[in-house]
mmCIF file of C-alpha atoms and ligand atoms in Angstrom:
data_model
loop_
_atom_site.group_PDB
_atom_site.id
_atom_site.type_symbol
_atom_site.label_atom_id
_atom_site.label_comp_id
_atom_site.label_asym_id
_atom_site.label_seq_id
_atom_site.Cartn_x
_atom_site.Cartn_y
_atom_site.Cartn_z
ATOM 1 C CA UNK A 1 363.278 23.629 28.439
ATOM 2 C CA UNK A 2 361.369 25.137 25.804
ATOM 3 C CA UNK A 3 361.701 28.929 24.310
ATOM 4 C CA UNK A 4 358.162 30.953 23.413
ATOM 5 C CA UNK A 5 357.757 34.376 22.032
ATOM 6 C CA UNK A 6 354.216 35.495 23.244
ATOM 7 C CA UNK A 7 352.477 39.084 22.325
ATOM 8 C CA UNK A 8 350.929 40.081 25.974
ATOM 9 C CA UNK A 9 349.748 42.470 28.490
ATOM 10 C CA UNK A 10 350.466 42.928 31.765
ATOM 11 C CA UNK A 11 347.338 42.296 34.372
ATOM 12 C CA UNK A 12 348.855 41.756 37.797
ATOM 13 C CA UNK A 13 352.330 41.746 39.003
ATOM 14 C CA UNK A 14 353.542 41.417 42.836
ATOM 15 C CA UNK A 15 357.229 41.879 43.793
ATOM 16 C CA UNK A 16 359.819 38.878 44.346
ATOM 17 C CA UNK A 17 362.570 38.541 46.231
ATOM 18 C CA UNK A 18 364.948 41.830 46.046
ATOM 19 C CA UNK A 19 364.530 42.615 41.858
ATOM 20 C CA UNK A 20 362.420 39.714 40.709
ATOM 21 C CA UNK A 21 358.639 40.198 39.642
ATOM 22 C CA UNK A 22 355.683 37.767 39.264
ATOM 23 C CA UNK A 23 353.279 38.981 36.752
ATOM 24 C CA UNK A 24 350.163 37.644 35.058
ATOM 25 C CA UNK A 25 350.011 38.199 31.891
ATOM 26 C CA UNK A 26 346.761 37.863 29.239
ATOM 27 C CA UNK A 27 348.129 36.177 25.908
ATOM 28 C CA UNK A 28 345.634 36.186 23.017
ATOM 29 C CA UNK A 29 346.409 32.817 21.973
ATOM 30 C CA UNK A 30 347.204 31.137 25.612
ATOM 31 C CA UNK A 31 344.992 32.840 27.904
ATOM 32 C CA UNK A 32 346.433 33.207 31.288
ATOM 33 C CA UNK A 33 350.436 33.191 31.375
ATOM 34 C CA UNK A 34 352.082 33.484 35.234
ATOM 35 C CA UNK A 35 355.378 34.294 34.841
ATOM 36 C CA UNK A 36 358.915 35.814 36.618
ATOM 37 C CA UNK A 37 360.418 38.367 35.283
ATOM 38 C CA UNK A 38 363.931 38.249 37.013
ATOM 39 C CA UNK A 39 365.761 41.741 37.566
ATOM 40 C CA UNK A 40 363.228 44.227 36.191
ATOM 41 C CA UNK A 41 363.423 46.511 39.466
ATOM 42 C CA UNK A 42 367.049 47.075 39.067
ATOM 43 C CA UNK A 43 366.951 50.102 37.976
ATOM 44 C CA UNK A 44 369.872 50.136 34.738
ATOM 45 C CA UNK A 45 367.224 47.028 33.966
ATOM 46 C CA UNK A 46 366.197 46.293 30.273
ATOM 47 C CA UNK A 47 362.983 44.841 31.567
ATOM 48 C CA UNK A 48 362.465 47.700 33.614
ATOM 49 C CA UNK A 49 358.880 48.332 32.544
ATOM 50 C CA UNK A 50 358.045 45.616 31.009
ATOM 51 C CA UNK A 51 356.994 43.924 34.375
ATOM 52 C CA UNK A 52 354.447 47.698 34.733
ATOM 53 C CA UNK A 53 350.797 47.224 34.556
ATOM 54 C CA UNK A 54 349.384 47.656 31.563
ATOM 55 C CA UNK A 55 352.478 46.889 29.904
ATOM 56 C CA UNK A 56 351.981 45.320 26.307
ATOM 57 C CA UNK A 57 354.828 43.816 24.440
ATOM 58 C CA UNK A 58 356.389 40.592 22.824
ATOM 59 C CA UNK A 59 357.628 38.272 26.008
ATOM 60 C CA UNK A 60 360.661 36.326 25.247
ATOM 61 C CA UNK A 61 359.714 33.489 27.606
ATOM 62 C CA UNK A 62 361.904 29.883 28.744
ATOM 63 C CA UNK A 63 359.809 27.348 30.176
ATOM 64 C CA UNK A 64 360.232 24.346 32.587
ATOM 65 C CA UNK A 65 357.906 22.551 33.532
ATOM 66 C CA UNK A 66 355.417 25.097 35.231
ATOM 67 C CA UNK A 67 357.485 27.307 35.505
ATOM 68 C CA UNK A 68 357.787 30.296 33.024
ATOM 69 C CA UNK A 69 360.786 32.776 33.102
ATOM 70 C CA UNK A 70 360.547 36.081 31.317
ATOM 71 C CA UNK A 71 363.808 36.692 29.096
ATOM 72 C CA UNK A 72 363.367 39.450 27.109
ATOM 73 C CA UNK A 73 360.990 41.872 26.171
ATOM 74 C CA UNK A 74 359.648 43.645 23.331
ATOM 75 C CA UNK A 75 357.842 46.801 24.439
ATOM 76 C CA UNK A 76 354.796 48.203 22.176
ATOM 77 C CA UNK A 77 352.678 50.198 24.473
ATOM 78 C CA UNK A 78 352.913 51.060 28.376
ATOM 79 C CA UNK A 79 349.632 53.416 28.125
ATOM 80 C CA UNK A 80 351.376 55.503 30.636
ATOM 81 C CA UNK A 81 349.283 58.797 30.578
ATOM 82 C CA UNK A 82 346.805 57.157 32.328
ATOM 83 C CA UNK A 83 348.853 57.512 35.141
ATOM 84 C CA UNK A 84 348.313 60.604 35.225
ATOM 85 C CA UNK A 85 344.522 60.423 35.589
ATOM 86 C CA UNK A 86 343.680 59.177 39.065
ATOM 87 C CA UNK A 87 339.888 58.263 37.333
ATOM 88 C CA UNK A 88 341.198 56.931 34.802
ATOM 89 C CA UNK A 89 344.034 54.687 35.731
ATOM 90 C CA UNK A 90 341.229 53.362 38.457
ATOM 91 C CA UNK A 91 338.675 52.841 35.537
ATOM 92 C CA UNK A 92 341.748 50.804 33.687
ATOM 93 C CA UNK A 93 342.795 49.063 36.875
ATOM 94 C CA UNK A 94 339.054 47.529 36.794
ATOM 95 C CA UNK A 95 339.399 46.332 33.276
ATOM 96 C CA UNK A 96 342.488 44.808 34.326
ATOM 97 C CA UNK A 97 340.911 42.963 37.364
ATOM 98 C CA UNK A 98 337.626 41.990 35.237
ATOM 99 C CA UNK A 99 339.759 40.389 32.663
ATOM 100 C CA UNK A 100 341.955 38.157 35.116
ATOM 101 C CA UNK A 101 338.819 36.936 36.874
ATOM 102 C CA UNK A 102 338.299 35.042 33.897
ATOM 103 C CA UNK A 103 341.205 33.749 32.148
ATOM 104 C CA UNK A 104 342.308 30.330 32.125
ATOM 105 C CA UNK A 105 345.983 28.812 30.784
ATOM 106 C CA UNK A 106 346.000 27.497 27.448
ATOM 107 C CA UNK A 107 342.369 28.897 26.772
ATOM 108 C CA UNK A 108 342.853 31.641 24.288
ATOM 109 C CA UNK A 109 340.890 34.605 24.437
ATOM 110 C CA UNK A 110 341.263 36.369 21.190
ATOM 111 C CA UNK A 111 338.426 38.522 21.566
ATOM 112 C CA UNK A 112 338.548 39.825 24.839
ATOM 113 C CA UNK A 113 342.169 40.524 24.137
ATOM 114 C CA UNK A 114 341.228 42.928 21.234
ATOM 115 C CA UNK A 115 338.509 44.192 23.259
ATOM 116 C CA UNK A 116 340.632 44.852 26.717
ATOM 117 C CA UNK A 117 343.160 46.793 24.115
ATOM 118 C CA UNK A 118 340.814 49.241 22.239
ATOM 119 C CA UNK A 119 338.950 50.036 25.614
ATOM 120 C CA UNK A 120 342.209 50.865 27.279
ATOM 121 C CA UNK A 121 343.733 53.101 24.453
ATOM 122 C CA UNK A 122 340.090 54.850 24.117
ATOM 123 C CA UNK A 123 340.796 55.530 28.029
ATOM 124 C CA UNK A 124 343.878 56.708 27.975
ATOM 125 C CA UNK A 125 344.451 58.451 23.993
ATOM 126 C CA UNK A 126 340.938 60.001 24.009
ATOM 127 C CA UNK A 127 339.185 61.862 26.008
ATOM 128 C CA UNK A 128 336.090 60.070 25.635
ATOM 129 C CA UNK A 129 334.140 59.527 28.927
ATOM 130 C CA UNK A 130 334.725 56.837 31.014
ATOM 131 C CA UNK A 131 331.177 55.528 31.841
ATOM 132 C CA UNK A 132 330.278 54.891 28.527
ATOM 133 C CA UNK A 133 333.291 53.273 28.030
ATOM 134 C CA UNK A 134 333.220 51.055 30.697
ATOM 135 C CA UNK A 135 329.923 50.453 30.182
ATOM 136 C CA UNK A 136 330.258 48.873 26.509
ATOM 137 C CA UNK A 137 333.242 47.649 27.360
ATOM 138 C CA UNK A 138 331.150 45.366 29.889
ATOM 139 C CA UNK A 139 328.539 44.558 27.466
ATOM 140 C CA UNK A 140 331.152 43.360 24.929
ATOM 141 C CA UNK A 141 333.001 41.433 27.985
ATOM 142 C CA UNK A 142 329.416 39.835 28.758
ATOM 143 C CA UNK A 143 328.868 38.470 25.213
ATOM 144 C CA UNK A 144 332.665 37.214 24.693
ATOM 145 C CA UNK A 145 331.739 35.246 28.160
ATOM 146 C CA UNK A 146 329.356 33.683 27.455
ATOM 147 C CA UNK A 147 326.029 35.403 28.888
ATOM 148 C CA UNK A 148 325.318 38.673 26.827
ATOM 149 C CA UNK A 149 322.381 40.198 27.990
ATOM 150 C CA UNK A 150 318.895 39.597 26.272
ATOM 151 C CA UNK A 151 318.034 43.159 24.724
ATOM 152 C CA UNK A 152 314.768 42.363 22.563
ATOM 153 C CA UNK A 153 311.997 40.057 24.204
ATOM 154 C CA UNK A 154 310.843 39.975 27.014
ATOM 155 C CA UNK A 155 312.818 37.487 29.282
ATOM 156 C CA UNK A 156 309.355 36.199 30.890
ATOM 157 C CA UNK A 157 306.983 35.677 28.334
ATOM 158 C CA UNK A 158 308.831 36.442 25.309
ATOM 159 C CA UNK A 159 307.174 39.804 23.989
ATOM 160 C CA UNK A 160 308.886 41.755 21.840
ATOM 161 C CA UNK A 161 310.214 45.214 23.355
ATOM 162 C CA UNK A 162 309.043 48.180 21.511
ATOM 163 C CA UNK A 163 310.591 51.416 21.103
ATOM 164 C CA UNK A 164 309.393 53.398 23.907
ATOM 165 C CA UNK A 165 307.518 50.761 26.146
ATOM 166 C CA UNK A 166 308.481 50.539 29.834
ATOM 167 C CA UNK A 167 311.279 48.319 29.987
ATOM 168 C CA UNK A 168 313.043 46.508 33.321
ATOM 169 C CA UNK A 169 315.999 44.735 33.523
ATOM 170 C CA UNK A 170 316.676 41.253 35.597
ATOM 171 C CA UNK A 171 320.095 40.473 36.355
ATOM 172 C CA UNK A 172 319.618 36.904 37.524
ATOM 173 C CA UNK A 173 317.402 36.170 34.188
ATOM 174 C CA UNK A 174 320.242 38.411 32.232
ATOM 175 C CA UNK A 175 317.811 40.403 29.933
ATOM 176 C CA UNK A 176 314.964 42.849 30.077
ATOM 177 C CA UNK A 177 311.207 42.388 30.670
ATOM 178 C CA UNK A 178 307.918 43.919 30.558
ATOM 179 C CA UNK A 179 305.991 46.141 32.547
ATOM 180 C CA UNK A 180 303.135 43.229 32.722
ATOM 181 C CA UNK A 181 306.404 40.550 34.161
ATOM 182 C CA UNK A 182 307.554 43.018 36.365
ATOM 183 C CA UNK A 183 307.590 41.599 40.212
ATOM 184 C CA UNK A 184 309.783 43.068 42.351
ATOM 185 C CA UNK A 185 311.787 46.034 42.767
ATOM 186 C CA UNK A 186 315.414 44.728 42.503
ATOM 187 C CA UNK A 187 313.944 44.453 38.280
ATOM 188 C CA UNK A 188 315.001 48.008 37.572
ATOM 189 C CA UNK A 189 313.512 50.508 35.352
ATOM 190 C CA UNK A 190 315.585 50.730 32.141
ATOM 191 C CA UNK A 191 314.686 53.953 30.307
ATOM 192 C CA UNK A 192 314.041 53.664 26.552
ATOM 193 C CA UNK A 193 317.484 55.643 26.059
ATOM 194 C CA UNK A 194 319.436 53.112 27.967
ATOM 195 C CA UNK A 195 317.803 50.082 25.785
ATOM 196 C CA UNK A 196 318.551 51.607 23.006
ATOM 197 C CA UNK A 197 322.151 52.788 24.039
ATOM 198 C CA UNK A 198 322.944 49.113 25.041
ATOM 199 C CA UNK A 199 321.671 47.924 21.719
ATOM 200 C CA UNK A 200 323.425 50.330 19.760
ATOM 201 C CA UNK A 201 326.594 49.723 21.817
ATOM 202 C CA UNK A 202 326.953 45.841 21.166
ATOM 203 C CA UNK A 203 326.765 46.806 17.965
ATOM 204 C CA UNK A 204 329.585 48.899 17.529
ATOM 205 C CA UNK A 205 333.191 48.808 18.756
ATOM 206 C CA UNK A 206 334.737 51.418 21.213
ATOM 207 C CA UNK A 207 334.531 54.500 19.493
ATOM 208 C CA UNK A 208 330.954 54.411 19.131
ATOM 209 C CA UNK A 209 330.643 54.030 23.102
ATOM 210 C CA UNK A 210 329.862 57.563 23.757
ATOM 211 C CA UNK A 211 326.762 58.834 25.635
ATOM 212 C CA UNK A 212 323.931 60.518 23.314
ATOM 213 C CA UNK A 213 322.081 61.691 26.713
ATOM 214 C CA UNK A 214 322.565 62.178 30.180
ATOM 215 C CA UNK A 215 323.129 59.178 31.782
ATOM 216 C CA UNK A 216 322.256 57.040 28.871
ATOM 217 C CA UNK A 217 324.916 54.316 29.228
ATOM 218 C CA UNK A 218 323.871 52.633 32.217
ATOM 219 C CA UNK A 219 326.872 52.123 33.456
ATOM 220 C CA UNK A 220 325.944 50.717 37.415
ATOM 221 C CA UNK A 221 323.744 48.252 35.879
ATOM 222 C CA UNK A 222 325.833 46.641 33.807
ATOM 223 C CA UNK A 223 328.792 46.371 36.739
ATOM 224 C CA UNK A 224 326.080 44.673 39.065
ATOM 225 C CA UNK A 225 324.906 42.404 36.252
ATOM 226 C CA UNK A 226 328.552 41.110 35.155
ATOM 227 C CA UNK A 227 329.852 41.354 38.945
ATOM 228 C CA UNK A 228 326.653 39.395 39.894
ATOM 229 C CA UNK A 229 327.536 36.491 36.914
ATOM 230 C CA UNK A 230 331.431 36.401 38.012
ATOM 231 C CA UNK A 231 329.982 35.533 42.012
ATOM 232 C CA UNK A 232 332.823 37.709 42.802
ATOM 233 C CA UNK A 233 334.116 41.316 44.187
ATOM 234 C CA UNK A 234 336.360 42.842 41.858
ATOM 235 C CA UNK A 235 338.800 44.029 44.057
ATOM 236 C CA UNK A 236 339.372 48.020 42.505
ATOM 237 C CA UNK A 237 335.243 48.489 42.085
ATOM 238 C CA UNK A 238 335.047 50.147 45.115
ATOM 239 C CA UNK A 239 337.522 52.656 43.986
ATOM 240 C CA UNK A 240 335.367 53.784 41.142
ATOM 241 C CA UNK A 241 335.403 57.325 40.475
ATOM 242 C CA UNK A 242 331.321 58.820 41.086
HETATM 243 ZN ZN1 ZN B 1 306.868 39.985 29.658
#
């Protein structure tokens, strides 16, 4: 049996036996960590919310074989006014879901660690909107995968995309094209804000994900596109707030 300390947060948990919870947990460093957290739903519990959603902390962890028992816990964050936005703790359940659908043990995901963190406090300490939010908090999530969209040429024949040219964007090619490669209708129109939103938003972190315009952050897009490239339904999307 081996002892770990692991920094954490809280993606998934389903109730065990009569006080026991599983939980899966994101580690920056491991990846995916499935663990028990024994007694956290008795209520004089230490671990009481440790084994929460969204709960961040330091796990205290004993491990044997495959199987990983929570110990102790070092709270640092439970983000817990956003449950008291209905929106809002649906827009954070998302992120939540996105992230596990991609995690693997042992495979550290530094970046999308940092990345799940500052999108979640920006949704829950500010009162930035939420569709820009999630929106470059997608983009970001695209890149760190592995298939960030192509913003600047033409995905067909390679032009450069000027300012102000009629733009369209293919999810199965993952970029934008031309007006002259345009062939079907499922290529949607992308207006010159929303190119330029999405290449101003990969270049910034989360505070800069704010909409200039009306409906500038194309937010439904970018859901399709990384839904599309995950080949799988995300099970709180259809919760969505409009
Ligand atoms: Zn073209």
């Amino acid at each position: 049996m081996i002892q770990t300390e692991n920094t954490a947060i809280v993606l998934r948990h389903v109730n065990y036996r009569d006080n026991d919870r599983m939980v899966t947990l994101l580690s920056p460093s491991r990846g995916r960590i499935d663990a028990i957290i024994r007694n956290c739903r008795k209520p004089k519990s230490h671990n009481l919310n440790s084994g929460e959603l969204f709960a961040l902390g330091d796990y205290m962890m004993h491990e044997n074989g495959g199987h990983i028992t929570v110990t102790s816990v070092r709270l640092i964050e439970t983000f817990y006014p956003l449950r008291n936005d209905y929106d809002r703790l649906t827009c954070g359940t998302y992120l939540l879901n996105l992230t596990e659908a991609v995690i693997e043990p042992e495979q550290p995901e530094q970046e999308l660690f940092m990345l799940l963190l500052h999108t979640l406090s920006r949704l829950t300490f500010s009162d930035q909107e939420w569709k820009p939010l999630l929106a470059g908090f997608l983009l970001h999530f695209s890149a760190c995968q592995g298939f960030k969209p192509r913003l600047n040429h033409c995905v067909f024949c390679g032009k450069r995309l000027e300012a102000g040219e009629p733009a369209f964007f293919d999810s199965e090619e993952g970029g934008v094209l031309c007006g002259a490669c345009r062939r079907r209708k499922d290529q949607v129109p992308l207006s010159a804000e929303q190119l330029r939103w999405m290449r101003g938003a990969l270049e910034t972190g989360s505070a800069g994900w704010v909409n200039t315009e009306e409906a500038s952050a194309p937010f439904t897009l970018l859901r399709k596109y990384v839904e599309q490239r995950l080949g799988r339904r995300i099970r709180s999307a259809s919760m969505l707030p409009e």
